[in-house]
XYZ file of C-alpha atoms in Angstrom:
533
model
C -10.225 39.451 20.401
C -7.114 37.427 22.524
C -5.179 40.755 20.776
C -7.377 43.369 22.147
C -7.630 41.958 25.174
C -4.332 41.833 26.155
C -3.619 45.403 24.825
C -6.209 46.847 27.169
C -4.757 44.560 30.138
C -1.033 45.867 29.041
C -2.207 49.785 29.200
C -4.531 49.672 32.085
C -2.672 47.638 34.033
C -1.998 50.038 36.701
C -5.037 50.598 37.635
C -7.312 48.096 36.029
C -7.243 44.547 36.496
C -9.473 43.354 32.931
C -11.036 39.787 33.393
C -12.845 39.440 30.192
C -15.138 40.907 27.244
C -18.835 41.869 28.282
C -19.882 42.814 24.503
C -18.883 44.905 21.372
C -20.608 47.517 19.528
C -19.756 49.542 16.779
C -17.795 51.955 18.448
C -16.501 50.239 21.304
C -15.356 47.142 23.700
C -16.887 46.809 27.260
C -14.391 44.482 29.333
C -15.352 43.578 33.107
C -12.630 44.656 35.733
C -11.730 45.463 38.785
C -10.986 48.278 40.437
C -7.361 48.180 42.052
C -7.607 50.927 44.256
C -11.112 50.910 45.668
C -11.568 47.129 45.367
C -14.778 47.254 43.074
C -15.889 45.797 39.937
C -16.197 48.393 37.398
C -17.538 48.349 33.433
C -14.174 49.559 31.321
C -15.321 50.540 27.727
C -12.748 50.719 25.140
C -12.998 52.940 21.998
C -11.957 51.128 19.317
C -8.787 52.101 17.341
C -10.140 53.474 14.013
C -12.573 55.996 16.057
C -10.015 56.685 18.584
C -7.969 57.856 15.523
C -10.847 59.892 13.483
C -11.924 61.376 17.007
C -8.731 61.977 18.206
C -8.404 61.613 22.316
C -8.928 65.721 23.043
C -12.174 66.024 21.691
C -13.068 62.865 23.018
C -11.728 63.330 26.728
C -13.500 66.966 26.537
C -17.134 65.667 26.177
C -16.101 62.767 28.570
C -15.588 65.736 30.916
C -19.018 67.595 30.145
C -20.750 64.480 30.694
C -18.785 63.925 34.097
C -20.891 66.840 35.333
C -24.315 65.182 34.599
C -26.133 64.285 38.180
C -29.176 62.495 37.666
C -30.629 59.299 39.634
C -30.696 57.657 35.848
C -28.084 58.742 34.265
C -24.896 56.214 35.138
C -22.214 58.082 36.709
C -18.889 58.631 35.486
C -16.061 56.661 37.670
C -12.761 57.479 35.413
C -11.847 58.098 31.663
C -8.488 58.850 29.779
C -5.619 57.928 27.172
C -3.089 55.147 28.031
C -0.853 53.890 25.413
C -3.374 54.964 22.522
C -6.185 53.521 24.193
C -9.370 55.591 25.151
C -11.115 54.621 27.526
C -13.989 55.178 30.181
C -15.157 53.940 33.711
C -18.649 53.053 34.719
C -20.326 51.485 37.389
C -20.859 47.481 36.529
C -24.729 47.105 36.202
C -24.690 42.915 36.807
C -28.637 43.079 35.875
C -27.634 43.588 32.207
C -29.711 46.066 29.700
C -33.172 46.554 28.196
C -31.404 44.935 25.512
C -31.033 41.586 27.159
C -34.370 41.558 28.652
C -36.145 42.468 25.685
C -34.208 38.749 24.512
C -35.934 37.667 27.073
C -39.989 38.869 26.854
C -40.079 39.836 23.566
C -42.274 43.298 24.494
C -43.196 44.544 27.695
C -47.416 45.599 29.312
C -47.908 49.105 28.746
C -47.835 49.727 32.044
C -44.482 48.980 32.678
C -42.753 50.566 29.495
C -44.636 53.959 30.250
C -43.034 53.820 33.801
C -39.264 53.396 32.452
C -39.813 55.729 29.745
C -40.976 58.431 32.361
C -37.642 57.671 33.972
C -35.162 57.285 30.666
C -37.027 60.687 29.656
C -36.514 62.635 32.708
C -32.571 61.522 32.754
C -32.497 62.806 29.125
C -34.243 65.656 29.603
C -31.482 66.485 32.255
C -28.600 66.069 29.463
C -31.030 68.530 27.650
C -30.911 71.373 30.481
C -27.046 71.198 30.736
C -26.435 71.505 26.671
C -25.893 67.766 26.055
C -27.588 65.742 23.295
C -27.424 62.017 23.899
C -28.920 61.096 20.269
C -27.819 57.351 21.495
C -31.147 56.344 22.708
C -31.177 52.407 22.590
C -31.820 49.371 24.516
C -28.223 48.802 24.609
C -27.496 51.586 26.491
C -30.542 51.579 28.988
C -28.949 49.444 31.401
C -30.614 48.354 34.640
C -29.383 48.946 38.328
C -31.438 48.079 41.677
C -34.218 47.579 38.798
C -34.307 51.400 37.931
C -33.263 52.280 34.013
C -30.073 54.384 33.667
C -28.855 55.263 30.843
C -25.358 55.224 30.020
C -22.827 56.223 27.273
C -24.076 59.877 26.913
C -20.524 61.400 25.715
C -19.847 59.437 22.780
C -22.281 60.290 20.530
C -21.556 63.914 20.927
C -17.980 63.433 20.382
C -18.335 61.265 17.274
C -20.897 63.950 15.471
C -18.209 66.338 15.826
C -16.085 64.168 14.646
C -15.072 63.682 10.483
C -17.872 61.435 9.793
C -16.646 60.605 5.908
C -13.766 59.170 7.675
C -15.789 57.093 10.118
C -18.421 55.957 7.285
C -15.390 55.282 5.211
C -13.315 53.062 8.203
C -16.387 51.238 8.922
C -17.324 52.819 11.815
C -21.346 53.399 12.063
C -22.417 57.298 13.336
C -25.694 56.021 15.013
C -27.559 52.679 14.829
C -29.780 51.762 12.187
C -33.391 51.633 13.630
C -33.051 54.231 16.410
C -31.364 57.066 14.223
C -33.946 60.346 13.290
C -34.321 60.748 9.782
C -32.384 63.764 10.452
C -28.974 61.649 11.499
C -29.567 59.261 8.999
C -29.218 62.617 6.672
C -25.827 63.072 8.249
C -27.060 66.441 9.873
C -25.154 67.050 12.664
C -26.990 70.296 14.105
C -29.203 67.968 16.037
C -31.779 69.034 19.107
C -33.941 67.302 21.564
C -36.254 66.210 18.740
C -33.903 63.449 17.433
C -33.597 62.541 20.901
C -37.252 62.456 21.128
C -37.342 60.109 17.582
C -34.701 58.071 19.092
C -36.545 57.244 22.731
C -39.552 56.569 21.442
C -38.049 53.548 18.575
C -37.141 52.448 22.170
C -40.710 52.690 23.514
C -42.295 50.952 19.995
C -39.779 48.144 20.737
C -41.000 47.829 23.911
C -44.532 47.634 23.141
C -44.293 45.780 20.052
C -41.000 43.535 20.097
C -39.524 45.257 17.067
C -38.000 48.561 15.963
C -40.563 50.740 13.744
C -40.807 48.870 10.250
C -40.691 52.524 7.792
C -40.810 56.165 8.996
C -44.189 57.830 10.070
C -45.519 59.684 6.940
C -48.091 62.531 7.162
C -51.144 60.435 6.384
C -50.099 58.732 9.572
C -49.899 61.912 11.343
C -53.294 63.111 10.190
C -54.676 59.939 11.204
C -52.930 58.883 14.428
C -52.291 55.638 13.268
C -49.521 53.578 11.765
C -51.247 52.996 8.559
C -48.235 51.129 7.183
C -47.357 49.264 10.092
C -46.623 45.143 9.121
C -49.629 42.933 10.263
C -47.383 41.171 12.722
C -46.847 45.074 14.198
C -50.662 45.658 13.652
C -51.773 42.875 16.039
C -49.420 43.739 18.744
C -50.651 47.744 18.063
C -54.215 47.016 18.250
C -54.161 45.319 21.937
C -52.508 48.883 23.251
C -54.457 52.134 24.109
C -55.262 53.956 20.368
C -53.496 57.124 22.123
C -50.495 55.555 23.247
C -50.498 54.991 18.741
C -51.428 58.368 18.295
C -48.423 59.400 20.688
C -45.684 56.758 19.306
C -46.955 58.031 15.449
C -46.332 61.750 16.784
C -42.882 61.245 18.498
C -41.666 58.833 14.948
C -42.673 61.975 12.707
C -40.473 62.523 10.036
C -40.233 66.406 10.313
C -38.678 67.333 13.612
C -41.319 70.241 13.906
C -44.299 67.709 14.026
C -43.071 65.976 16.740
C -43.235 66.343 20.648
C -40.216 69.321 21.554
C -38.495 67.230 24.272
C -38.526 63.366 26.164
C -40.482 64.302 28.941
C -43.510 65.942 27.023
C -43.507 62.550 25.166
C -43.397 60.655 28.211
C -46.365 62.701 29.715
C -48.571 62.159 26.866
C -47.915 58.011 26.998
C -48.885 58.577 30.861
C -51.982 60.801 29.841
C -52.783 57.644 27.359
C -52.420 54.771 29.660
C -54.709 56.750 32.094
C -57.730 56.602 29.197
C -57.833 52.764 30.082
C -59.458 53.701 33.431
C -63.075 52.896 34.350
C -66.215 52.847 31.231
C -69.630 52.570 32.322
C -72.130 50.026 31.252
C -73.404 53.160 28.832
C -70.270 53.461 27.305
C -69.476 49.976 26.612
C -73.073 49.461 24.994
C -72.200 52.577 22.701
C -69.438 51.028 21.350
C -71.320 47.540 20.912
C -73.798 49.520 19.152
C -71.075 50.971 16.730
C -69.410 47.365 16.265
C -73.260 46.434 15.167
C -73.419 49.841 12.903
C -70.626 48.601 11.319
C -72.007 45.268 11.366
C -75.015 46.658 9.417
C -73.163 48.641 6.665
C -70.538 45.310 5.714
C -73.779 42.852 6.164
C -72.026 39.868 4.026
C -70.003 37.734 7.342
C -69.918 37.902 10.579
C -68.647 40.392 12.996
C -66.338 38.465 15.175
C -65.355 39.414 18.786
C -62.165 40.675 17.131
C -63.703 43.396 15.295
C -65.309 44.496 18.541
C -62.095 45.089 20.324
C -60.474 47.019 17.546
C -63.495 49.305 18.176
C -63.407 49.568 22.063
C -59.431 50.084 21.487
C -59.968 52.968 19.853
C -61.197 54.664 22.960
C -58.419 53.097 25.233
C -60.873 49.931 26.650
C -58.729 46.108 26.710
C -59.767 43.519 24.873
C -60.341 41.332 27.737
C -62.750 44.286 29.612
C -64.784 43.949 26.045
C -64.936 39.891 26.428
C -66.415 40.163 29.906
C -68.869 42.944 29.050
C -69.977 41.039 26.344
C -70.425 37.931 28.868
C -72.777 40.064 31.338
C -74.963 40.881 28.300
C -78.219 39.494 27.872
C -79.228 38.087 24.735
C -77.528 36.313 21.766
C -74.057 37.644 22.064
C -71.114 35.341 24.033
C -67.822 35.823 24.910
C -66.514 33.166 22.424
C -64.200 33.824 19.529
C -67.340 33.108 17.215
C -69.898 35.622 15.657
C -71.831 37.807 17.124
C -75.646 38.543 16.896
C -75.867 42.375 15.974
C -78.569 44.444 17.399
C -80.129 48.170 17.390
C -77.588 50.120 19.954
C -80.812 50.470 22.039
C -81.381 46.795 22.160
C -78.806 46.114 24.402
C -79.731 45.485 27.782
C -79.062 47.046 31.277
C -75.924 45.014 32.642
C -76.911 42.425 34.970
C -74.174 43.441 37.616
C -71.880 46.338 37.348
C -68.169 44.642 36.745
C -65.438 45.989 39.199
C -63.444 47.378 36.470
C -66.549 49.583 35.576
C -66.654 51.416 38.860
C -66.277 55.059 38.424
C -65.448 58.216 40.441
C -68.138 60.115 41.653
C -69.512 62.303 38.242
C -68.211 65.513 37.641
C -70.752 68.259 38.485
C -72.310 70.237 35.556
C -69.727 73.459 36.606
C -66.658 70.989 36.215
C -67.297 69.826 32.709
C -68.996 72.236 30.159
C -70.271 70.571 27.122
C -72.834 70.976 23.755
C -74.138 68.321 21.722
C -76.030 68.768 17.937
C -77.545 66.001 15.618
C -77.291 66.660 11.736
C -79.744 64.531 9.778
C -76.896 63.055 7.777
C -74.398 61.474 7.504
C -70.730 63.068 7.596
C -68.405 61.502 5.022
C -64.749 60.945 6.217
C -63.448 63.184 3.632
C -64.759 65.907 4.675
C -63.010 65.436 8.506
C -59.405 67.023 7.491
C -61.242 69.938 7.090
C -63.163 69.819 10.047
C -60.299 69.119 11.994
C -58.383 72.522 10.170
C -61.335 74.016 11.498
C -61.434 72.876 15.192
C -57.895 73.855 15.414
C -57.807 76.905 13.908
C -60.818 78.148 16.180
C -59.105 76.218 19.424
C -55.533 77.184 18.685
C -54.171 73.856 19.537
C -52.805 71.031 18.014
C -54.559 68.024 18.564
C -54.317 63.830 18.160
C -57.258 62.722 15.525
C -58.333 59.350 15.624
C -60.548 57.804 12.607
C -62.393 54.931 12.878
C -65.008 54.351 10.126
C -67.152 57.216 9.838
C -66.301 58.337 13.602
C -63.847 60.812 14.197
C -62.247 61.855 17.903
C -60.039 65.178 18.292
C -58.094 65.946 21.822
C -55.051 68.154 22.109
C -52.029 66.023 21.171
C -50.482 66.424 24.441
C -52.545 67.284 27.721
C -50.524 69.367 30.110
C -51.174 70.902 33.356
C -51.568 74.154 32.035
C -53.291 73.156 28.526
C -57.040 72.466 27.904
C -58.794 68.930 28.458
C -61.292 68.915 25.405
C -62.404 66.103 23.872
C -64.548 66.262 20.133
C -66.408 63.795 18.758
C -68.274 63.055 15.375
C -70.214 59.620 15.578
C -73.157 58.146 13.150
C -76.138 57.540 15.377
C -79.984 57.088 14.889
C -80.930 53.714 12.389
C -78.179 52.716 10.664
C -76.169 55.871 11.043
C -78.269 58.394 8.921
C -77.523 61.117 11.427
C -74.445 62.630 13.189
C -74.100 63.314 16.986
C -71.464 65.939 17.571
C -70.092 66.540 21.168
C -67.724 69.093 22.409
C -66.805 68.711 25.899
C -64.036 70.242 28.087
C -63.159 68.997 31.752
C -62.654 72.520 33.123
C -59.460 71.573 35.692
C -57.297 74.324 37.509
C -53.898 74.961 36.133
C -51.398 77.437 36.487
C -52.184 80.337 38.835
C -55.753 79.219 39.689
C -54.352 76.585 40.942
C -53.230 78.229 43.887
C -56.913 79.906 44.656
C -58.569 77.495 47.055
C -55.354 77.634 49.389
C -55.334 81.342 49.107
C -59.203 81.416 49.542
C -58.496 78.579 52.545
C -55.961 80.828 54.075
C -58.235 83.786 54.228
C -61.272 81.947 55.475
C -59.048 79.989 57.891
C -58.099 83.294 59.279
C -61.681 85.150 59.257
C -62.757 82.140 61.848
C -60.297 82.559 63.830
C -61.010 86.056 64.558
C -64.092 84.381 65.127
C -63.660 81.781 67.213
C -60.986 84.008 69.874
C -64.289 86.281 70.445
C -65.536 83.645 72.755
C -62.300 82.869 74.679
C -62.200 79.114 73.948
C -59.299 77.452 72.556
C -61.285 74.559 71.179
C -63.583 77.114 69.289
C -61.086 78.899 68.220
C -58.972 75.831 66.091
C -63.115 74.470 65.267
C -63.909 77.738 63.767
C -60.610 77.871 61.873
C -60.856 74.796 60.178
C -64.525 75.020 59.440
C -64.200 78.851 57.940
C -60.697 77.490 56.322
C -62.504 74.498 54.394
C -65.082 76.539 53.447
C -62.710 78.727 51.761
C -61.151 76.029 49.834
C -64.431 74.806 48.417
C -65.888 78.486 47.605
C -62.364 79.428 46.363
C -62.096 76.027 44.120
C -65.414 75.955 42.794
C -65.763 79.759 42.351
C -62.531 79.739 40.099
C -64.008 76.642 38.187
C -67.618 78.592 37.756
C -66.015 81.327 36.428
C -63.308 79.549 34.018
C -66.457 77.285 32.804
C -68.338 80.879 32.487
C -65.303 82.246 30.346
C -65.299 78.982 28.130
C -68.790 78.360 27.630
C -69.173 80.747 25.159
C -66.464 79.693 22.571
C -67.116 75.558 22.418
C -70.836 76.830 21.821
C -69.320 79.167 18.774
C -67.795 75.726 18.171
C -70.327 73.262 18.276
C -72.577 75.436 15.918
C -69.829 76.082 13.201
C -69.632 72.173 13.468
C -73.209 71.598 13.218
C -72.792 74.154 10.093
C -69.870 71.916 8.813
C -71.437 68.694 9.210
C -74.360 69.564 7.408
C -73.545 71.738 4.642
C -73.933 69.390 1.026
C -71.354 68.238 0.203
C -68.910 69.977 -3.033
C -69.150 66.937 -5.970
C -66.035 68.818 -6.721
């Protein structure tokens, strides 16, 4: 170390004063120093001498230069880089609040919260390497570093340059291509035609890390896929799993896939569908929560040997996205048997359960949708839909749909959204739950929040314009400034709301027609015998 030390210090010494080692990776040596000419302490990283010689400092200093050009609030910015006396070398800002790395030391994992907020940020800078033809494929905590509390992410040109670079020679030298638990399978492979996907792979090893205080245990196979769920996941990685949102799974098991193809196409589509999935732990009503204690006691009634502990509850309710502890103090405003203790609980018909006594704050709810802003069907089979038979009903939902969606299993209840809501894609949600004594019957909903995206969007200020306008005219027939701005406004707003809910009468109009088609082929589905083949 003493050696390297004082060959940096000899070659940089013109510009450079090094004071000492920050930390060494595989590829290279981060000294503190400071900045002779604009009196600043900088970050100096170092390649080290093996990949500075399979490299080679042209190829290196050329994607130093492409990354120069990269402009992004969290991205860290290039100060210098070059060649002196064999030694390559680059200049960053010093970020004195350390890395993800460090703090992850420190708490272990992070509230869900939190880590969807950073990865919205680490996505968007990497989505910005993506738009100017630069693939990071270094996505880890070391290189998430922390300044004025916001994530940048640094070290984007090395990567590139060492891909290109003969990686026998590295492998051979001892000088790792990626780092083991954040490569794709695809790197791993040694493919060096890599796209956003691995970039994808890599960020969201990052996010599981984050969520679950260790780097994903084996890859996510296609049973995992079809199921949303890490279905190999350690129980240590289990418990930790089971206290987040079941779509923030669905998402992570998604981004992990194996095949590039079956995962989200760039960062920030993953990092909108973790925000879409920390949004489903909003408000429940006191309706919802009882249909999910009725389910626990469903459960309950097929499994009658032991008790179904509070425990078991929770895994249900996280299923739809609702915290344990919102579960514990439903259960406490319940009438009856059931406590909030860690113990048993007394199992009843779902339509035992009484009215809660007071509504809890974190069951407020908006205002309802009206019947024109969600369209939705509901059938009963008298039977009872085996979960084999739900791969195929999910081939069928998406083949009719056209979309790709995240399935979640849970028993003999099955849930089907699209994988990853957008602004201009479809809000439907499908579900298949037992219901009626002891689950001898099926309730099937299809439902779709009809929302205005894309060009409709712009149709109640259009309509608002207009109508503004119209009262105008109005309002200058009397002469009165006053009723001339009143009648504006009023005629204005009124075109908002008949533009707004016009468009959403007519979309729900256009869309009626097709989840009915739906619900019926799934009524036909569910109910057909099933093949003892």
């Amino acid at each position: 170390m003493n050696e390297d030390i004082h060959r940096v210090r000899k070659a940089l010494s013109s510009r450079y004063a090094i004071e000492r080692e920050l930390g060494a990776g595989g590829m290279a040596t981060v000294f503190l120093a400071r900045d002779l000419k604009h009196v600043r302490e900088v970050a100096v990283k170092v390649m080290r001498p093996e990949l500075t010689a399979a490299v080679g400092p042209d190829r290196f200093l050329r994607e130093i230069r492409i990354t120069a050009k990269l402009n992004h609030p969290h991205i860290l910015p290039l100060h210098d880089s070059g060649e002196a006396d064999d030694v390559l070398y680059y200049v960053m800002p010093y970020a004195a609040a350390g890395s993800l790395r460090k703090r992850l030391r420190k708490e272990t994992h992070l509230r869900v919260d939190e880590t969807v907020r950073m990865t919205e940020q680490v996505a968007s800078a990497l989505d910005h390497a993506h738009r100017h033809g630069v693939i990071p494929r270094h996505a880890k905590p070391e290189n998430i570093l922390f300044s004025e509390r916001l994530p940048v992410v640094a070290d984007f040109g090395i990567a590139k340059a060492v891909s290109d670079a003969d990686q026998e020679h590295l492998t051979r030298t001892g000088v790792p291509v990626g780092t083991p638990g954040y490569m794709s399978p695809e790197q791993a492979m040694g493919q060096v035609d890599l796209d956003e996907r691995t970039d994808v792979y890599s960020l969201a090893c990052v996010v599981y890390e984050m969520l679950i205080g260790a780097t994903p245990a084996v890859w996510s196979a296609h049973d995992a896929q079809r199921l949303g769920r890490f279905i190999d996941a350690p129980p240590e990685h289990r418990e930790r799993l089971d206290l987040i949102p079941g779509r923030i799974e669905q998402a992570l098991v998604r981004a992990l896939a194996v095949n590039p193809n079956d995962r989200f196409q760039t960062p920030g589509e993953f990092a909108h569908a973790l925000e879409v999935a920390a949004d489903t732990r909003g408000t429940y009503s006191d309706e919802q929560v009882r249909e999910i204690l009725g389910r626990a006691a469903e459960l309950q009634a097929e499994q009658p040997t032991g008790g179904l502990t509070i425990g078991a509850v929770e895994q249900v309710a996280a299923d739809v996205g609702i915290p344990p502890e919102h579960v514990r103090e439903a259960l406490r405003q319940l009438e009856g048997p059931a406590t909030g203790s860690a113990g048993p609980l007394a199992l009843r018909e779902p339509s035992a359960f009484p009215k809660l006594k007071e509504r809890p704050k974190f069951f407020d709810s908006p205002p309802p949708l009206s019947k024109m802003d969600t369209v939705s069907f509901e059938r009963t089979v008298d039977t009872e839909v085996s979960p084999t038979r739900f791969e195929a009903i999910v081939q069928e939902i998406e083949r009719r749909l056209e979309i790709v969606g995240h399935v979640s299993i849970l028993g003999r209840s099955l849930t089907w959204s699209p994988a990853a809501p957008a602004t201009d894609e479809r809000r439907i949600v499908i579900t298949m739950t037992p219901s009626g004594h002891l689950g001898h019957q099926t309730r099937i909903k299809v439902e779709e929040k009809i929302e205005l995206a894309g060009w409709r969007q712009g149709v109640p200020a259009w309509a608002g314009i207009v109508g503004g306008f119209i009262g105008v005219m109005m309002g200058t027939t009397t002469g009165e400034p006053a009723a001339v701005i009143l009648s504006g406004a009023m005629f204005g707003a009124l075109g908002v709301f008949v533009g707004r809910n016009g468009t959403i009468a007519a979309l729900a109009d256009a869309r009626r027609p097709e989840l009915r088609k739906l619900a019926n082929t799934l009524e036909a589905l569910a109910s057909a015998p099933e093949s003892d083949g």
